[in-house]
Amino acid sequence: ITIRDVTDARTEELMKQDFLSLMSHKLRTPLNVITQSASIIRKENICGPLNDKQKKYIESVLRQSRLHANLIDGLLKFTELNTMKLDLQKEEIVLCDYLPLLVNPMIEGIKDKKIELKIDCPDKCYRIRINKSHLDMIMRNLVENAIKFNDKEVIKISISVKKSAQELEISIYDNGRGIPAEDQGKIFEKFYQIEKFFTGNVAGAGLGLALVKRLVSVHGGQIDLKSEIGKGATFTVTLPA
């Protein structure tokens, strides 16, 4: 019989999570000031006209501010999910209605990339009982990754739904570069990112897939990955039906 005292390890983990949460909140306040100030300067009826160079710099400040705000939000969500008891209140969701309403606005909001989206949900009766905000986070992270880490001129994303008597599968395929075999077992770890030269130096905190795995797990499901270099990647979320 082996007995191991994990009190110190658990205490250290909680301290790390508290630190991340504190730093995220501390960073949010000055970042909000920067973003609001830049937004006001951009309004020429308030601060006067801007020349082309000034407009370029202001847009750069706003773009980077939004990027860092997303990173901070990701840190906050992740620490909250790890330190708080999750709300598992469920509601019935009709997937064939839900998926277009969630994903189409995401695609339409991206103006600098050409994206082709296909949703294959053949049965209008495909339903699942789950916490809707959790499903939102799962799907948003997977679709955003399919876009963010894709260097193709035309990004192709396919979402398909299959259901058996006991399980429901949602698969998200993209035609990106694919994920190296040596990284496939690590990408669900928190703060892990594939080498920058491979991903194109895409900004992120390395928390999206860790968050997805956590949410899928608490609902009694699992997430799997199939990928080959040059042939894209498919993430499949399996949940109890």
CSV table of C-alpha atoms in Angstrom, one decimal:
chain,number,residue,atom,x,y,z
A,1,ILE,CA,0.0,0.0,0.0
A,2,THR,CA,1.4,3.4,-1.0
A,3,ILE,CA,0.1,6.5,0.8
A,4,ARG,CA,1.0,9.9,-0.7
A,5,ASP,CA,0.2,13.2,1.0
A,6,VAL,CA,-1.0,15.6,-1.8
A,7,THR,CA,-1.9,18.5,0.5
A,8,ASP,CA,1.2,20.6,-0.5
A,9,ALA,CA,0.7,19.9,-4.2
A,10,ARG,CA,-3.0,20.8,-4.0
A,11,THR,CA,-2.2,24.0,-2.0
A,12,GLU,CA,0.3,25.0,-4.6
A,13,GLU,CA,-2.1,24.4,-7.4
A,14,LEU,CA,-4.8,26.6,-5.7
A,15,MET,CA,-2.2,29.3,-5.1
A,16,LYS,CA,-1.3,29.3,-8.8
A,17,GLN,CA,-5.0,29.6,-9.8
A,18,ASP,CA,-5.6,32.4,-7.3
A,19,PHE,CA,-2.5,34.2,-8.7
A,20,LEU,CA,-3.7,33.8,-12.3
A,21,SER,CA,-7.2,35.1,-11.4
A,22,LEU,CA,-5.8,38.1,-9.5
A,23,MET,CA,-3.4,39.0,-12.3
A,24,SER,CA,-6.1,38.7,-14.8
A,25,HIS,CA,-8.3,41.1,-12.9
A,26,LYS,CA,-5.4,43.5,-12.3
A,27,LEU,CA,-4.6,43.6,-16.0
A,28,ARG,CA,-8.2,44.1,-17.1
A,29,THR,CA,-8.6,47.6,-15.6
A,30,PRO,CA,-5.6,49.4,-17.3
A,31,LEU,CA,-6.5,47.5,-20.5
A,32,ASN,CA,-10.0,48.8,-20.4
A,33,VAL,CA,-8.7,52.4,-20.0
A,34,ILE,CA,-6.4,52.0,-23.0
A,35,THR,CA,-9.1,50.6,-25.2
A,36,GLN,CA,-11.7,53.2,-24.2
A,37,SER,CA,-9.1,56.0,-24.7
A,38,ALA,CA,-8.1,54.8,-28.1
A,39,SER,CA,-11.8,54.4,-29.1
A,40,ILE,CA,-12.5,58.1,-28.1
A,41,ILE,CA,-9.4,59.3,-30.0
A,42,ARG,CA,-10.7,57.5,-33.1
A,43,LYS,CA,-13.9,59.5,-33.0
A,44,GLU,CA,-12.8,62.6,-34.9
A,45,ASN,CA,-15.9,64.6,-33.9
A,46,ILE,CA,-14.6,64.5,-30.3
A,47,CYS,CA,-10.8,64.8,-30.5
A,48,GLY,CA,-10.5,66.4,-33.9
A,49,PRO,CA,-9.3,65.0,-37.3
A,50,LEU,CA,-6.6,62.4,-37.6
A,51,ASN,CA,-4.1,62.0,-40.4
A,52,ASP,CA,-3.6,58.6,-42.1
A,53,LYS,CA,-0.6,57.6,-40.0
A,54,GLN,CA,-2.4,58.5,-36.7
A,55,LYS,CA,-5.4,56.4,-37.8
A,56,LYS,CA,-3.1,53.5,-38.5
A,57,TYR,CA,-1.6,53.6,-35.1
A,58,ILE,CA,-4.9,54.0,-33.3
A,59,GLU,CA,-6.3,50.9,-35.2
A,60,SER,CA,-3.2,49.0,-34.2
A,61,VAL,CA,-3.7,49.9,-30.5
A,62,LEU,CA,-7.3,48.8,-30.6
A,63,ARG,CA,-6.5,45.6,-32.4
A,64,GLN,CA,-3.8,44.6,-29.9
A,65,SER,CA,-6.1,45.7,-27.0
A,66,ARG,CA,-8.8,43.4,-28.2
A,67,LEU,CA,-6.3,40.6,-28.6
A,68,HIS,CA,-5.1,41.0,-25.0
A,69,ALA,CA,-8.6,41.3,-23.7
A,70,ASN,CA,-9.4,37.9,-25.2
A,71,LEU,CA,-6.3,36.4,-23.6
A,72,ILE,CA,-7.3,37.8,-20.2
A,73,ASP,CA,-10.9,36.5,-20.6
A,74,GLY,CA,-9.5,33.1,-21.4
A,75,LEU,CA,-7.4,33.1,-18.2
A,76,LEU,CA,-10.4,34.2,-16.1
A,77,LYS,CA,-12.7,31.5,-17.6
A,78,PHE,CA,-10.1,28.8,-17.1
A,79,THR,CA,-9.3,29.7,-13.5
A,80,GLU,CA,-13.0,30.0,-12.7
A,81,LEU,CA,-13.7,26.6,-14.2
A,82,ASN,CA,-10.9,25.0,-12.0
A,83,THR,CA,-11.7,26.7,-8.7
A,84,MET,CA,-15.5,26.9,-8.7
A,85,LYS,CA,-18.2,24.2,-8.7
A,86,LEU,CA,-19.5,24.2,-12.2
A,87,ASP,CA,-23.1,24.9,-12.9
A,88,LEU,CA,-24.4,21.7,-14.5
A,89,GLN,CA,-28.0,23.0,-14.9
A,90,LYS,CA,-29.0,21.5,-18.3
A,91,GLU,CA,-31.5,22.3,-21.0
A,92,GLU,CA,-32.6,20.6,-24.1
A,93,ILE,CA,-30.9,21.8,-27.2
A,94,VAL,CA,-32.0,21.0,-30.8
A,95,LEU,CA,-28.6,20.8,-32.5
A,96,CYS,CA,-29.8,21.4,-36.1
A,97,ASP,CA,-31.2,24.8,-34.9
A,98,TYR,CA,-28.5,25.6,-32.4
A,99,LEU,CA,-25.3,25.1,-34.6
A,100,PRO,CA,-26.1,27.6,-37.4
A,101,LEU,CA,-27.3,30.2,-34.9
A,102,LEU,CA,-24.0,29.9,-33.0
A,103,VAL,CA,-21.5,29.4,-35.8
A,104,ASN,CA,-22.8,31.6,-38.7
A,105,PRO,CA,-22.4,34.9,-36.8
A,106,MET,CA,-18.8,33.9,-35.9
A,107,ILE,CA,-18.0,33.3,-39.6
A,108,GLU,CA,-19.7,36.4,-40.8
A,109,GLY,CA,-17.8,38.5,-38.3
A,110,ILE,CA,-14.4,37.6,-39.9
A,111,LYS,CA,-13.8,39.9,-42.8
A,112,ASP,CA,-10.1,39.2,-43.6
A,113,LYS,CA,-10.5,35.5,-44.4
A,114,LYS,CA,-12.6,33.5,-46.9
A,115,ILE,CA,-14.4,30.7,-45.0
A,116,GLU,CA,-16.6,28.0,-46.4
A,117,LEU,CA,-18.8,26.4,-43.7
A,118,LYS,CA,-20.8,23.2,-44.0
A,119,ILE,CA,-23.1,21.9,-41.3
A,120,ASP,CA,-24.3,18.3,-41.6
A,121,CYS,CA,-27.1,17.6,-39.2
A,122,PRO,CA,-29.4,15.2,-41.1
A,123,ASP,CA,-31.9,14.6,-38.4
A,124,LYS,CA,-34.0,17.5,-37.0
A,125,CYS,CA,-34.6,15.4,-33.9
A,126,TYR,CA,-31.0,15.4,-32.8
A,127,ARG,CA,-31.3,16.8,-29.3
A,128,ILE,CA,-29.0,16.9,-26.3
A,129,ARG,CA,-29.4,18.0,-22.6
A,130,ILE,CA,-26.4,20.1,-21.6
A,131,ASN,CA,-25.5,23.4,-20.0
A,132,LYS,CA,-25.9,25.8,-22.9
A,133,SER,CA,-23.1,28.2,-21.9
A,134,HIS,CA,-20.7,25.2,-21.6
A,135,LEU,CA,-21.6,24.0,-25.1
A,136,ASP,CA,-21.2,27.5,-26.4
A,137,MET,CA,-17.6,27.6,-25.0
A,138,ILE,CA,-16.8,24.2,-26.4
A,139,MET,CA,-18.0,25.0,-29.9
A,140,ARG,CA,-16.6,28.5,-30.0
A,141,ASN,CA,-13.1,27.4,-29.0
A,142,LEU,CA,-13.0,24.5,-31.6
A,143,VAL,CA,-14.4,26.7,-34.5
A,144,GLU,CA,-12.1,29.6,-33.6
A,145,ASN,CA,-9.1,27.2,-33.6
A,146,ALA,CA,-10.1,25.8,-36.9
A,147,ILE,CA,-9.9,29.4,-38.3
A,148,LYS,CA,-7.0,30.8,-36.4
A,149,PHE,CA,-4.5,28.0,-37.1
A,150,ASN,CA,-5.4,27.7,-40.8
A,151,ASP,CA,-3.2,29.2,-43.5
A,152,LYS,CA,-5.2,28.2,-46.5
A,153,GLU,CA,-6.5,30.8,-48.9
A,154,VAL,CA,-10.0,29.3,-48.5
A,155,ILE,CA,-10.7,27.9,-45.1
A,156,LYS,CA,-13.0,25.0,-45.1
A,157,ILE,CA,-14.8,24.0,-41.9
A,158,SER,CA,-17.3,21.1,-41.7
A,159,ILE,CA,-19.4,20.3,-38.6
A,160,SER,CA,-21.2,17.0,-38.5
A,161,VAL,CA,-23.5,15.4,-36.0
A,162,LYS,CA,-24.1,11.7,-35.4
A,163,LYS,CA,-26.2,10.0,-32.7
A,164,SER,CA,-26.5,6.5,-31.4
A,165,ALA,CA,-28.8,5.1,-28.6
A,166,GLN,CA,-26.3,6.1,-25.9
A,167,GLU,CA,-23.9,8.8,-27.4
A,168,LEU,CA,-23.9,11.9,-29.6
A,169,GLU,CA,-20.9,12.9,-31.6
A,170,ILE,CA,-20.1,16.4,-32.8
A,171,SER,CA,-17.1,16.5,-35.2
A,172,ILE,CA,-15.4,19.7,-36.4
A,173,TYR,CA,-13.1,19.3,-39.4
A,174,ASP,CA,-10.8,21.9,-40.9
A,175,ASN,CA,-8.5,21.8,-43.9
A,176,GLY,CA,-5.6,23.4,-42.1
A,177,ARG,CA,-2.0,22.2,-41.8
A,178,GLY,CA,-2.8,19.4,-39.5
A,179,ILE,CA,-1.2,18.7,-36.1
A,180,PRO,CA,2.1,16.9,-35.8
A,181,ALA,CA,1.8,13.4,-34.2
A,182,GLU,CA,4.2,14.3,-31.4
A,183,ASP,CA,2.0,17.2,-30.4
A,184,GLN,CA,-1.4,15.5,-30.5
A,185,GLY,CA,-1.1,14.1,-27.0
A,186,LYS,CA,-0.1,17.4,-25.5
A,187,ILE,CA,-2.4,20.0,-27.0
A,188,PHE,CA,-5.1,19.5,-24.4
A,189,GLU,CA,-2.6,20.4,-21.6
A,190,LYS,CA,-3.0,23.9,-20.2
A,191,PHE,CA,-0.5,26.5,-21.6
A,192,TYR,CA,0.7,24.1,-24.2
A,193,GLN,CA,1.2,25.5,-27.7
A,194,ILE,CA,2.7,24.0,-30.9
A,195,GLU,CA,6.0,25.5,-32.0
A,196,LYS,CA,5.5,29.0,-33.3
A,197,PHE,CA,7.2,28.4,-36.6
A,198,PHE,CA,4.6,25.7,-37.3
A,199,THR,CA,1.5,27.6,-36.3
A,200,GLY,CA,2.5,30.9,-37.9
A,201,ASN,CA,3.2,32.6,-34.6
A,202,VAL,CA,-0.5,32.8,-33.7
A,203,ALA,CA,-1.2,34.6,-30.4
A,204,GLY,CA,-2.9,32.7,-27.6
A,205,ALA,CA,-2.5,31.5,-24.1
A,206,GLY,CA,-2.7,27.8,-24.8
A,207,LEU,CA,-5.9,27.4,-22.7
A,208,GLY,CA,-8.7,26.9,-25.3
A,209,LEU,CA,-8.4,23.2,-25.7
A,210,ALA,CA,-7.7,22.6,-22.0
A,211,LEU,CA,-10.9,24.4,-21.3
A,212,VAL,CA,-12.8,22.4,-23.9
A,213,LYS,CA,-11.5,19.1,-22.4
A,214,ARG,CA,-12.5,20.2,-18.9
A,215,LEU,CA,-16.0,21.1,-19.9
A,216,VAL,CA,-16.5,17.9,-22.0
A,217,SER,CA,-15.2,15.8,-19.1
A,218,VAL,CA,-17.6,17.3,-16.4
A,219,HIS,CA,-20.5,16.4,-18.7
A,220,GLY,CA,-19.3,12.8,-18.9
A,221,GLY,CA,-17.9,13.0,-22.4
A,222,GLN,CA,-14.6,12.8,-24.2
A,223,ILE,CA,-12.8,14.7,-27.0
A,224,ASP,CA,-10.7,13.0,-29.6
A,225,LEU,CA,-8.4,14.2,-32.4
A,226,LYS,CA,-7.5,12.8,-35.7
A,227,SER,CA,-5.0,14.6,-37.9
A,228,GLU,CA,-2.3,14.2,-40.5
A,229,ILE,CA,0.2,16.8,-41.7
A,230,GLY,CA,-1.2,18.5,-44.8
A,231,LYS,CA,-4.7,16.9,-44.4
A,232,GLY,CA,-6.3,19.1,-41.7
A,233,ALA,CA,-7.7,18.0,-38.3
A,234,THR,CA,-10.9,16.6,-36.9
A,235,PHE,CA,-11.9,17.1,-33.3
A,236,THR,CA,-14.8,14.9,-32.2
A,237,VAL,CA,-16.7,15.6,-29.0
A,238,THR,CA,-18.6,12.6,-27.7
A,239,LEU,CA,-21.3,13.2,-25.1
A,240,PRO,CA,-24.0,11.1,-23.4
A,241,ALA,CA,-27.2,11.2,-25.5
